[in-house]
Amino acid sequence: MPEIELRPWQSGDDLALGQLWSDADAPELAASRAGLAEDADSPFRRTIVAQRDGLPVAAGFVAESTVHPERLWVYVEVTREERRGGLGSRILGALRAAADDAGFSGRRLRAKVSVGTPGEQFASRHGFAVLERSRMIEVPAGVLPVAGPEDFENTDLDIEVVATGSVELTEALWSWYRRIHHWDPPADLGLGRVNAVFLSEEAGARGAAVLRRNRELRSFAVSYAEEGSELPTQLLLGTADHDDISGNADDVLALLGQLAATHPVVVETDDSMGVVVRVLDDLVAKDTARVVGDATLVVGD
């Protein structure tokens, strides 16, 4: 059998590998495969392809994250027929060496894997431990209480649609994001960059809403869905700094109920999200919401 050779990424490799790999059964897998691309220096990326007899059979990349600079992203995928022969380990070692040569010597790695998959097993064998767990939780339309006019007239509650370019929203989102990512601290980004990464049209943001009490922002949501789509609207759901004060769970539930009144929504929940994940876990326990697909783990060495 011809020997395996490692080489840089070339034009057409995506098509060749796509014919060998099964379809991506999760958004995380599709996003990871999209990271397989030509080498770059700013931001840093190196992609390595393994070929046998001139045909690609595996690939992987290591890349810099401008939002989370303390670790490099890494991804390795091997065709089913070539697994269990040490090829994945060989590619991972080559990617570490490429990062070292580019000035990232000693920089730790992170990866995304789905629970119960060969990827999770591979990561564990190579010393990667779980940093965070993420799940997609779907809330059907109309299953939650919806605030009516009397709720707004007789209380200090207010739900407001805001522009995704709002400075107040950007500040609230970034404060919340830094708080829930204590396990992988983000870079010190300016608000313009934060807005571009999370709230711009290029990022997929399509709308936003905030809930206030006594005019103070308590929770917020950003939608990432095309108008008119029959699929559940994907939401980023967060809270202001006073995450665990009394009543904040009610605020999250009130905003979620308003947004899911007529159309289903799906919320990506990390275990570090505090009151947001507690609210959604409670809905799942009551069969009011459901977990969609397998949990995704962020693992790091």
PDB file of C-alpha atoms in Angstrom:
ATOM      1  CA  MET A   1       0.000   0.000   0.000  1.00  0.00           C
ATOM      2  CA  PRO A   2       1.391   3.463  -0.900  1.00  0.00           C
ATOM      3  CA  GLU A   3       2.764   5.555   1.960  1.00  0.00           C
ATOM      4  CA  ILE A   4       0.873   8.486   3.441  1.00  0.00           C
ATOM      5  CA  GLU A   5       2.317  11.889   2.584  1.00  0.00           C
ATOM      6  CA  LEU A   6       1.574  15.175   4.350  1.00  0.00           C
ATOM      7  CA  ARG A   7       1.383  18.412   2.384  1.00  0.00           C
ATOM      8  CA  PRO A   8      -0.184  21.909   2.569  1.00  0.00           C
ATOM      9  CA  TRP A   9      -3.761  22.561   1.481  1.00  0.00           C
ATOM     10  CA  GLN A  10      -4.347  22.911  -2.261  1.00  0.00           C
ATOM     11  CA  SER A  11      -7.205  24.198  -4.361  1.00  0.00           C
ATOM     12  CA  GLY A  12      -9.704  21.400  -4.949  1.00  0.00           C
ATOM     13  CA  ASP A  13      -8.976  19.539  -1.717  1.00  0.00           C
ATOM     14  CA  ASP A  14     -12.376  20.507  -0.320  1.00  0.00           C
ATOM     15  CA  LEU A  15     -14.137  18.805  -3.225  1.00  0.00           C
ATOM     16  CA  ALA A  16     -11.955  15.705  -3.040  1.00  0.00           C
ATOM     17  CA  LEU A  17     -12.444  15.297   0.709  1.00  0.00           C
ATOM     18  CA  GLY A  18     -16.140  16.103   0.475  1.00  0.00           C
ATOM     19  CA  GLN A  19     -16.602  13.063  -1.743  1.00  0.00           C
ATOM     20  CA  LEU A  20     -14.976  10.830   0.884  1.00  0.00           C
ATOM     21  CA  TRP A  21     -16.420  12.271   4.085  1.00  0.00           C
ATOM     22  CA  SER A  22     -20.027  11.769   5.110  1.00  0.00           C
ATOM     23  CA  ASP A  23     -22.300  14.790   5.205  1.00  0.00           C
ATOM     24  CA  ALA A  24     -21.835  17.067   8.201  1.00  0.00           C
ATOM     25  CA  ASP A  25     -24.579  16.027  10.643  1.00  0.00           C
ATOM     26  CA  ALA A  26     -24.110  19.013  12.957  1.00  0.00           C
ATOM     27  CA  PRO A  27     -23.537  22.754  12.422  1.00  0.00           C
ATOM     28  CA  GLU A  28     -20.329  22.531  14.460  1.00  0.00           C
ATOM     29  CA  LEU A  29     -18.885  19.920  12.090  1.00  0.00           C
ATOM     30  CA  ALA A  30     -19.795  21.973   9.036  1.00  0.00           C
ATOM     31  CA  ALA A  31     -18.204  25.060  10.604  1.00  0.00           C
ATOM     32  CA  SER A  32     -15.032  23.140  11.449  1.00  0.00           C
ATOM     33  CA  ARG A  33     -14.710  21.782   7.925  1.00  0.00           C
ATOM     34  CA  ALA A  34     -15.079  25.329   6.626  1.00  0.00           C
ATOM     35  CA  GLY A  35     -11.865  26.151   8.507  1.00  0.00           C
ATOM     36  CA  LEU A  36      -9.883  23.901   6.177  1.00  0.00           C
ATOM     37  CA  ALA A  37      -8.370  26.491   3.864  1.00  0.00           C
ATOM     38  CA  GLU A  38      -5.123  27.863   2.498  1.00  0.00           C
ATOM     39  CA  ASP A  39      -2.391  28.918   4.919  1.00  0.00           C
ATOM     40  CA  ALA A  40      -2.400  32.478   6.226  1.00  0.00           C
ATOM     41  CA  ASP A  41      -0.266  34.562   8.582  1.00  0.00           C
ATOM     42  CA  SER A  42      -2.757  37.176   9.820  1.00  0.00           C
ATOM     43  CA  PRO A  43      -4.710  35.721  11.435  1.00  0.00           C
ATOM     44  CA  PHE A  44      -2.501  32.639  11.604  1.00  0.00           C
ATOM     45  CA  ARG A  45      -3.705  29.417   9.959  1.00  0.00           C
ATOM     46  CA  ARG A  46      -1.956  26.265   8.813  1.00  0.00           C
ATOM     47  CA  THR A  47      -3.764  23.414   7.060  1.00  0.00           C
ATOM     48  CA  ILE A  48      -2.247  19.997   6.437  1.00  0.00           C
ATOM     49  CA  VAL A  49      -3.619  17.347   4.089  1.00  0.00           C
ATOM     50  CA  ALA A  50      -2.709  13.663   4.193  1.00  0.00           C
ATOM     51  CA  GLN A  51      -2.736  11.920   0.843  1.00  0.00           C
ATOM     52  CA  ARG A  52      -2.265   8.338  -0.261  1.00  0.00           C
ATOM     53  CA  ASP A  53      -1.363   7.619  -3.863  1.00  0.00           C
ATOM     54  CA  GLY A  54      -2.057  11.273  -4.681  1.00  0.00           C
ATOM     55  CA  LEU A  55      -5.569  11.291  -3.181  1.00  0.00           C
ATOM     56  CA  PRO A  56      -6.500  13.212   0.024  1.00  0.00           C
ATOM     57  CA  VAL A  57      -7.645  10.946   2.863  1.00  0.00           C
ATOM     58  CA  ALA A  58      -7.441  13.270   5.885  1.00  0.00           C
ATOM     59  CA  ALA A  59      -6.890  16.904   6.810  1.00  0.00           C
ATOM     60  CA  GLY A  60      -6.555  19.230   9.749  1.00  0.00           C
ATOM     61  CA  PHE A  61      -5.924  22.857  10.593  1.00  0.00           C
ATOM     62  CA  VAL A  62      -4.626  24.955  13.449  1.00  0.00           C
ATOM     63  CA  ALA A  63      -5.715  28.590  13.585  1.00  0.00           C
ATOM     64  CA  GLU A  64      -5.492  31.718  15.675  1.00  0.00           C
ATOM     65  CA  SER A  65      -8.619  33.133  17.311  1.00  0.00           C
ATOM     66  CA  THR A  66      -8.762  36.916  17.492  1.00  0.00           C
ATOM     67  CA  VAL A  67     -11.540  36.746  20.105  1.00  0.00           C
ATOM     68  CA  HIS A  68      -9.968  34.076  22.346  1.00  0.00           C
ATOM     69  CA  PRO A  69      -6.183  34.479  21.933  1.00  0.00           C
ATOM     70  CA  GLU A  70      -5.007  32.230  24.776  1.00  0.00           C
ATOM     71  CA  ARG A  71      -5.601  29.076  22.713  1.00  0.00           C
ATOM     72  CA  LEU A  72      -5.415  28.069  19.053  1.00  0.00           C
ATOM     73  CA  TRP A  73      -8.282  26.255  17.368  1.00  0.00           C
ATOM     74  CA  VAL A  74      -7.405  22.807  16.036  1.00  0.00           C
ATOM     75  CA  TYR A  75      -9.399  20.373  13.928  1.00  0.00           C
ATOM     76  CA  VAL A  76      -8.500  16.972  12.466  1.00  0.00           C
ATOM     77  CA  GLU A  77     -10.692  14.670  10.380  1.00  0.00           C
ATOM     78  CA  VAL A  78      -9.713  11.311   8.909  1.00  0.00           C
ATOM     79  CA  THR A  79     -11.756   9.199   6.497  1.00  0.00           C
ATOM     80  CA  ARG A  80     -13.324   6.178   8.150  1.00  0.00           C
ATOM     81  CA  GLU A  81     -11.114   3.719   6.260  1.00  0.00           C
ATOM     82  CA  GLU A  82      -7.908   5.383   7.491  1.00  0.00           C
ATOM     83  CA  ARG A  83      -8.816   5.646  11.187  1.00  0.00           C
ATOM     84  CA  ARG A  84      -7.139   3.744  14.027  1.00  0.00           C
ATOM     85  CA  GLY A  85      -3.820   3.730  12.229  1.00  0.00           C
ATOM     86  CA  GLY A  86      -2.200   6.746  13.862  1.00  0.00           C
ATOM     87  CA  LEU A  87      -2.843   9.156  10.993  1.00  0.00           C
ATOM     88  CA  GLY A  88      -4.859  11.593  13.111  1.00  0.00           C
ATOM     89  CA  SER A  89      -2.073  11.686  15.698  1.00  0.00           C
ATOM     90  CA  ARG A  90       0.472  12.310  12.968  1.00  0.00           C
ATOM     91  CA  ILE A  91      -1.519  15.254  11.598  1.00  0.00           C
ATOM     92  CA  LEU A  92      -2.040  16.697  15.089  1.00  0.00           C
ATOM     93  CA  GLY A  93       1.700  16.507  15.722  1.00  0.00           C
ATOM     94  CA  ALA A  94       2.433  18.213  12.411  1.00  0.00           C
ATOM     95  CA  LEU A  95      -0.028  20.997  13.247  1.00  0.00           C
ATOM     96  CA  ARG A  96       1.589  21.560  16.641  1.00  0.00           C
ATOM     97  CA  ALA A  97       4.982  21.772  14.928  1.00  0.00           C
ATOM     98  CA  ALA A  98       3.624  24.255  12.370  1.00  0.00           C
ATOM     99  CA  ALA A  99       2.280  26.449  15.171  1.00  0.00           C
ATOM    100  CA  ASP A 100       5.619  26.291  16.991  1.00  0.00           C
ATOM    101  CA  ASP A 101       7.472  27.290  13.817  1.00  0.00           C
ATOM    102  CA  ALA A 102       5.154  30.295  13.387  1.00  0.00           C
ATOM    103  CA  GLY A 103       5.952  31.667  16.839  1.00  0.00           C
ATOM    104  CA  PHE A 104       3.140  30.040  18.829  1.00  0.00           C
ATOM    105  CA  SER A 105       5.384  27.644  20.730  1.00  0.00           C
ATOM    106  CA  GLY A 106       3.684  26.433  23.883  1.00  0.00           C
ATOM    107  CA  ARG A 107       0.301  27.930  22.964  1.00  0.00           C
ATOM    108  CA  ARG A 108      -2.473  25.648  24.169  1.00  0.00           C
ATOM    109  CA  LEU A 109      -5.071  24.183  21.821  1.00  0.00           C
ATOM    110  CA  ARG A 110      -8.849  23.927  21.861  1.00  0.00           C
ATOM    111  CA  ALA A 111     -11.303  21.991  19.697  1.00  0.00           C
ATOM    112  CA  LYS A 112     -15.024  21.299  19.366  1.00  0.00           C
ATOM    113  CA  VAL A 113     -16.284  17.718  19.463  1.00  0.00           C
ATOM    114  CA  SER A 114     -19.703  16.107  19.772  1.00  0.00           C
ATOM    115  CA  VAL A 115     -20.451  13.862  22.731  1.00  0.00           C
ATOM    116  CA  GLY A 116     -19.989  10.150  22.076  1.00  0.00           C
ATOM    117  CA  THR A 117     -18.159  10.535  18.770  1.00  0.00           C
ATOM    118  CA  PRO A 118     -14.735   9.315  17.588  1.00  0.00           C
ATOM    119  CA  GLY A 119     -13.652  12.957  17.805  1.00  0.00           C
ATOM    120  CA  GLU A 120     -14.332  13.035  21.543  1.00  0.00           C
ATOM    121  CA  GLN A 121     -12.398   9.791  22.019  1.00  0.00           C
ATOM    122  CA  PHE A 122      -9.469  11.078  19.934  1.00  0.00           C
ATOM    123  CA  ALA A 123      -9.315  14.309  21.931  1.00  0.00           C
ATOM    124  CA  SER A 124      -9.373  12.445  25.241  1.00  0.00           C
ATOM    125  CA  ARG A 125      -6.544  10.139  24.158  1.00  0.00           C
ATOM    126  CA  HIS A 126      -4.420  13.190  23.350  1.00  0.00           C
ATOM    127  CA  GLY A 127      -4.863  14.886  26.691  1.00  0.00           C
ATOM    128  CA  PHE A 128      -7.744  17.249  25.907  1.00  0.00           C
ATOM    129  CA  ALA A 129     -10.163  17.853  28.778  1.00  0.00           C
ATOM    130  CA  VAL A 130     -13.654  19.348  28.727  1.00  0.00           C
ATOM    131  CA  LEU A 131     -13.722  23.142  29.078  1.00  0.00           C
ATOM    132  CA  GLU A 132     -17.386  23.745  28.293  1.00  0.00           C
ATOM    133  CA  ARG A 133     -20.558  21.946  27.185  1.00  0.00           C
ATOM    134  CA  SER A 134     -23.023  23.483  24.731  1.00  0.00           C
ATOM    135  CA  ARG A 135     -26.518  22.352  23.775  1.00  0.00           C
ATOM    136  CA  MET A 136     -29.133  23.617  21.359  1.00  0.00           C
ATOM    137  CA  ILE A 137     -32.503  23.901  23.127  1.00  0.00           C
ATOM    138  CA  GLU A 138     -35.669  24.450  21.118  1.00  0.00           C
ATOM    139  CA  VAL A 139     -38.724  26.196  22.532  1.00  0.00           C
ATOM    140  CA  PRO A 140     -41.906  25.631  20.482  1.00  0.00           C
ATOM    141  CA  ALA A 141     -44.118  28.551  19.567  1.00  0.00           C
ATOM    142  CA  GLY A 142     -46.749  29.602  22.062  1.00  0.00           C
ATOM    143  CA  VAL A 143     -45.834  27.321  24.978  1.00  0.00           C
ATOM    144  CA  LEU A 144     -44.645  30.083  27.318  1.00  0.00           C
ATOM    145  CA  PRO A 145     -46.681  32.840  28.969  1.00  0.00           C
ATOM    146  CA  VAL A 146     -46.715  36.059  26.964  1.00  0.00           C
ATOM    147  CA  ALA A 147     -46.905  39.439  28.647  1.00  0.00           C
ATOM    148  CA  GLY A 148     -50.040  41.347  27.708  1.00  0.00           C
ATOM    149  CA  PRO A 149     -50.777  45.095  27.663  1.00  0.00           C
ATOM    150  CA  GLU A 150     -51.816  45.015  31.321  1.00  0.00           C
ATOM    151  CA  ASP A 151     -48.413  43.622  32.294  1.00  0.00           C
ATOM    152  CA  PHE A 152     -46.700  46.641  30.797  1.00  0.00           C
ATOM    153  CA  GLU A 153     -49.218  49.172  32.099  1.00  0.00           C
ATOM    154  CA  ASN A 154     -49.242  48.059  35.725  1.00  0.00           C
ATOM    155  CA  THR A 155     -45.597  47.091  36.274  1.00  0.00           C
ATOM    156  CA  ASP A 156     -42.121  48.432  35.687  1.00  0.00           C
ATOM    157  CA  LEU A 157     -41.646  45.889  32.863  1.00  0.00           C
ATOM    158  CA  ASP A 158     -40.809  46.945  29.304  1.00  0.00           C
ATOM    159  CA  ILE A 159     -39.722  44.889  26.286  1.00  0.00           C
ATOM    160  CA  GLU A 160     -38.234  46.895  23.448  1.00  0.00           C
ATOM    161  CA  VAL A 161     -36.945  46.091  19.975  1.00  0.00           C
ATOM    162  CA  VAL A 162     -33.544  47.743  19.533  1.00  0.00           C
ATOM    163  CA  ALA A 163     -31.102  48.193  16.681  1.00  0.00           C
ATOM    164  CA  THR A 164     -28.271  45.674  16.506  1.00  0.00           C
ATOM    165  CA  GLY A 165     -25.926  48.646  16.274  1.00  0.00           C
ATOM    166  CA  SER A 166     -27.009  49.918  19.689  1.00  0.00           C
ATOM    167  CA  VAL A 167     -24.081  50.854  21.928  1.00  0.00           C
ATOM    168  CA  GLU A 168     -26.071  49.846  25.021  1.00  0.00           C
ATOM    169  CA  LEU A 169     -26.772  46.402  23.550  1.00  0.00           C
ATOM    170  CA  THR A 170     -23.164  45.948  22.444  1.00  0.00           C
ATOM    171  CA  GLU A 171     -21.876  46.850  25.914  1.00  0.00           C
ATOM    172  CA  ALA A 172     -24.354  44.507  27.616  1.00  0.00           C
ATOM    173  CA  LEU A 173     -23.548  41.626  25.277  1.00  0.00           C
ATOM    174  CA  TRP A 174     -19.788  42.012  25.648  1.00  0.00           C
ATOM    175  CA  SER A 175     -19.958  42.258  29.446  1.00  0.00           C
ATOM    176  CA  TRP A 176     -22.097  39.107  29.544  1.00  0.00           C
ATOM    177  CA  TYR A 177     -19.884  37.264  27.038  1.00  0.00           C
ATOM    178  CA  ARG A 178     -16.726  37.957  29.046  1.00  0.00           C
ATOM    179  CA  ARG A 179     -18.469  36.855  32.220  1.00  0.00           C
ATOM    180  CA  ILE A 180     -19.560  33.479  30.855  1.00  0.00           C
ATOM    181  CA  HIS A 181     -16.189  32.778  29.177  1.00  0.00           C
ATOM    182  CA  HIS A 182     -14.054  32.925  32.312  1.00  0.00           C
ATOM    183  CA  TRP A 183     -12.764  29.476  31.303  1.00  0.00           C
ATOM    184  CA  ASP A 184     -11.221  30.908  28.086  1.00  0.00           C
ATOM    185  CA  PRO A 185     -10.823  34.677  28.580  1.00  0.00           C
ATOM    186  CA  PRO A 186     -11.607  36.828  25.531  1.00  0.00           C
ATOM    187  CA  ALA A 187      -9.286  39.482  24.168  1.00  0.00           C
ATOM    188  CA  ASP A 188      -9.708  43.142  25.086  1.00  0.00           C
ATOM    189  CA  LEU A 189     -11.812  44.174  22.084  1.00  0.00           C
ATOM    190  CA  GLY A 190     -13.239  47.586  21.303  1.00  0.00           C
ATOM    191  CA  LEU A 191     -17.002  47.941  20.953  1.00  0.00           C
ATOM    192  CA  GLY A 192     -16.756  48.365  17.186  1.00  0.00           C
ATOM    193  CA  ARG A 193     -15.024  45.018  16.859  1.00  0.00           C
ATOM    194  CA  VAL A 194     -17.476  43.392  19.281  1.00  0.00           C
ATOM    195  CA  ASN A 195     -20.394  44.635  17.227  1.00  0.00           C
ATOM    196  CA  ALA A 196     -18.805  43.349  14.020  1.00  0.00           C
ATOM    197  CA  VAL A 197     -18.219  39.881  15.499  1.00  0.00           C
ATOM    198  CA  PHE A 198     -21.618  39.372  17.155  1.00  0.00           C
ATOM    199  CA  LEU A 199     -24.158  41.943  15.990  1.00  0.00           C
ATOM    200  CA  SER A 200     -23.398  42.836  12.389  1.00  0.00           C
ATOM    201  CA  GLU A 201     -25.210  41.685   9.273  1.00  0.00           C
ATOM    202  CA  GLU A 202     -22.040  39.805   8.309  1.00  0.00           C
ATOM    203  CA  ALA A 203     -22.287  37.911  11.614  1.00  0.00           C
ATOM    204  CA  GLY A 204     -25.834  36.904  10.715  1.00  0.00           C
ATOM    205  CA  ALA A 205     -27.607  39.114  13.261  1.00  0.00           C
ATOM    206  CA  ARG A 206     -31.097  40.017  12.081  1.00  0.00           C
ATOM    207  CA  GLY A 207     -32.731  41.678  15.070  1.00  0.00           C
ATOM    208  CA  ALA A 208     -32.519  42.330  18.800  1.00  0.00           C
ATOM    209  CA  ALA A 209     -34.742  42.972  21.797  1.00  0.00           C
ATOM    210  CA  VAL A 210     -34.141  43.933  25.415  1.00  0.00           C
ATOM    211  CA  LEU A 211     -36.178  43.625  28.594  1.00  0.00           C
ATOM    212  CA  ARG A 212     -36.043  46.453  31.119  1.00  0.00           C
ATOM    213  CA  ARG A 213     -37.294  46.947  34.642  1.00  0.00           C
ATOM    214  CA  ASN A 214     -37.396  50.496  35.942  1.00  0.00           C
ATOM    215  CA  ARG A 215     -35.681  51.438  32.652  1.00  0.00           C
ATOM    216  CA  GLU A 216     -32.695  49.246  33.536  1.00  0.00           C
ATOM    217  CA  LEU A 217     -31.648  46.605  30.997  1.00  0.00           C
ATOM    218  CA  ARG A 218     -32.056  43.162  32.569  1.00  0.00           C
ATOM    219  CA  SER A 219     -31.910  40.697  29.665  1.00  0.00           C
ATOM    220  CA  PHE A 220     -31.420  40.772  25.897  1.00  0.00           C
ATOM    221  CA  ALA A 221     -31.780  38.573  22.838  1.00  0.00           C
ATOM    222  CA  VAL A 222     -30.280  38.653  19.349  1.00  0.00           C
ATOM    223  CA  SER A 223     -31.844  36.693  16.481  1.00  0.00           C
ATOM    224  CA  TYR A 224     -29.824  35.028  13.756  1.00  0.00           C
ATOM    225  CA  ALA A 225     -32.436  33.969  11.203  1.00  0.00           C
ATOM    226  CA  GLU A 226     -33.613  35.064   7.803  1.00  0.00           C
ATOM    227  CA  GLU A 227     -37.058  36.635   7.786  1.00  0.00           C
ATOM    228  CA  GLY A 228     -39.738  34.253   6.574  1.00  0.00           C
ATOM    229  CA  SER A 229     -37.772  31.103   7.377  1.00  0.00           C
ATOM    230  CA  GLU A 230     -39.848  28.174   8.650  1.00  0.00           C
ATOM    231  CA  LEU A 231     -36.921  26.937  10.740  1.00  0.00           C
ATOM    232  CA  PRO A 232     -36.766  27.899  14.424  1.00  0.00           C
ATOM    233  CA  THR A 233     -35.176  31.285  14.964  1.00  0.00           C
ATOM    234  CA  GLN A 234     -31.724  30.958  16.512  1.00  0.00           C
ATOM    235  CA  LEU A 235     -31.360  33.222  19.537  1.00  0.00           C
ATOM    236  CA  LEU A 236     -28.461  34.471  21.579  1.00  0.00           C
ATOM    237  CA  LEU A 237     -30.014  35.054  25.002  1.00  0.00           C
ATOM    238  CA  GLY A 238     -28.131  36.874  27.749  1.00  0.00           C
ATOM    239  CA  THR A 239     -28.462  38.895  30.925  1.00  0.00           C
ATOM    240  CA  ALA A 240     -27.088  42.071  32.434  1.00  0.00           C
ATOM    241  CA  ASP A 241     -24.335  41.979  35.047  1.00  0.00           C
ATOM    242  CA  HIS A 242     -26.688  41.359  37.971  1.00  0.00           C
ATOM    243  CA  ASP A 243     -27.073  37.765  36.781  1.00  0.00           C
ATOM    244  CA  ASP A 244     -28.323  36.098  39.941  1.00  0.00           C
ATOM    245  CA  ILE A 245     -30.411  38.773  41.608  1.00  0.00           C
ATOM    246  CA  SER A 246     -33.951  37.900  42.607  1.00  0.00           C
ATOM    247  CA  GLY A 247     -36.398  37.922  39.720  1.00  0.00           C
ATOM    248  CA  ASN A 248     -33.887  37.750  36.890  1.00  0.00           C
ATOM    249  CA  ALA A 249     -35.060  34.259  35.917  1.00  0.00           C
ATOM    250  CA  ASP A 250     -38.539  35.734  35.490  1.00  0.00           C
ATOM    251  CA  ASP A 251     -37.075  38.422  33.243  1.00  0.00           C
ATOM    252  CA  VAL A 252     -35.351  35.856  31.021  1.00  0.00           C
ATOM    253  CA  LEU A 253     -38.540  33.800  30.831  1.00  0.00           C
ATOM    254  CA  ALA A 254     -40.638  36.868  30.008  1.00  0.00           C
ATOM    255  CA  LEU A 255     -38.366  37.908  27.144  1.00  0.00           C
ATOM    256  CA  LEU A 256     -38.153  34.342  25.832  1.00  0.00           C
ATOM    257  CA  GLY A 257     -41.931  33.964  25.958  1.00  0.00           C
ATOM    258  CA  GLN A 258     -42.422  37.149  23.972  1.00  0.00           C
ATOM    259  CA  LEU A 259     -39.961  36.079  21.272  1.00  0.00           C
ATOM    260  CA  ALA A 260     -41.367  32.541  21.030  1.00  0.00           C
ATOM    261  CA  ALA A 261     -45.010  33.621  21.016  1.00  0.00           C
ATOM    262  CA  THR A 262     -45.683  32.858  17.343  1.00  0.00           C
ATOM    263  CA  HIS A 263     -42.529  31.161  16.049  1.00  0.00           C
ATOM    264  CA  PRO A 264     -40.261  28.486  17.554  1.00  0.00           C
ATOM    265  CA  VAL A 265     -36.819  29.515  18.737  1.00  0.00           C
ATOM    266  CA  VAL A 266     -33.624  27.607  19.456  1.00  0.00           C
ATOM    267  CA  VAL A 267     -31.097  28.867  21.996  1.00  0.00           C
ATOM    268  CA  GLU A 268     -27.478  27.722  22.187  1.00  0.00           C
ATOM    269  CA  THR A 269     -26.824  27.246  25.892  1.00  0.00           C
ATOM    270  CA  ASP A 270     -23.434  26.844  27.544  1.00  0.00           C
ATOM    271  CA  ASP A 271     -23.248  25.407  31.041  1.00  0.00           C
ATOM    272  CA  SER A 272     -21.542  28.632  32.167  1.00  0.00           C
ATOM    273  CA  MET A 273     -24.537  30.808  31.234  1.00  0.00           C
ATOM    274  CA  GLY A 274     -25.921  31.032  34.757  1.00  0.00           C
ATOM    275  CA  VAL A 275     -29.582  31.963  34.973  1.00  0.00           C
ATOM    276  CA  VAL A 276     -30.145  31.492  31.221  1.00  0.00           C
ATOM    277  CA  VAL A 277     -29.190  27.816  31.274  1.00  0.00           C
ATOM    278  CA  ARG A 278     -31.100  27.283  34.522  1.00  0.00           C
ATOM    279  CA  VAL A 279     -34.278  28.661  32.948  1.00  0.00           C
ATOM    280  CA  LEU A 280     -33.897  26.506  29.845  1.00  0.00           C
ATOM    281  CA  ASP A 281     -32.978  23.375  31.805  1.00  0.00           C
ATOM    282  CA  ASP A 282     -36.145  23.862  33.838  1.00  0.00           C
ATOM    283  CA  LEU A 283     -38.195  24.081  30.630  1.00  0.00           C
ATOM    284  CA  VAL A 284     -36.578  20.878  29.351  1.00  0.00           C
ATOM    285  CA  ALA A 285     -37.323  19.103  32.640  1.00  0.00           C
ATOM    286  CA  LYS A 286     -40.988  20.119  32.283  1.00  0.00           C
ATOM    287  CA  ASP A 287     -41.087  18.931  28.624  1.00  0.00           C
ATOM    288  CA  THR A 288     -41.831  22.503  27.570  1.00  0.00           C
ATOM    289  CA  ALA A 289     -38.578  22.630  25.574  1.00  0.00           C
ATOM    290  CA  ARG A 290     -36.314  19.970  24.107  1.00  0.00           C
ATOM    291  CA  VAL A 291     -32.618  19.464  23.458  1.00  0.00           C
ATOM    292  CA  VAL A 292     -31.891  19.276  19.724  1.00  0.00           C
ATOM    293  CA  GLY A 293     -29.109  16.933  18.612  1.00  0.00           C
ATOM    294  CA  ASP A 294     -26.060  15.955  20.622  1.00  0.00           C
ATOM    295  CA  ALA A 295     -24.237  18.166  23.072  1.00  0.00           C
ATOM    296  CA  THR A 296     -21.045  19.804  21.828  1.00  0.00           C
ATOM    297  CA  LEU A 297     -17.936  19.955  23.979  1.00  0.00           C
ATOM    298  CA  VAL A 298     -15.187  22.535  23.812  1.00  0.00           C
ATOM    299  CA  VAL A 299     -12.062  20.648  24.862  1.00  0.00           C
ATOM    300  CA  GLY A 300      -8.576  21.956  25.534  1.00  0.00           C
ATOM    301  CA  ASP A 301      -5.127  20.622  26.327  1.00  0.00           C
TER     302      ASP A 301
END
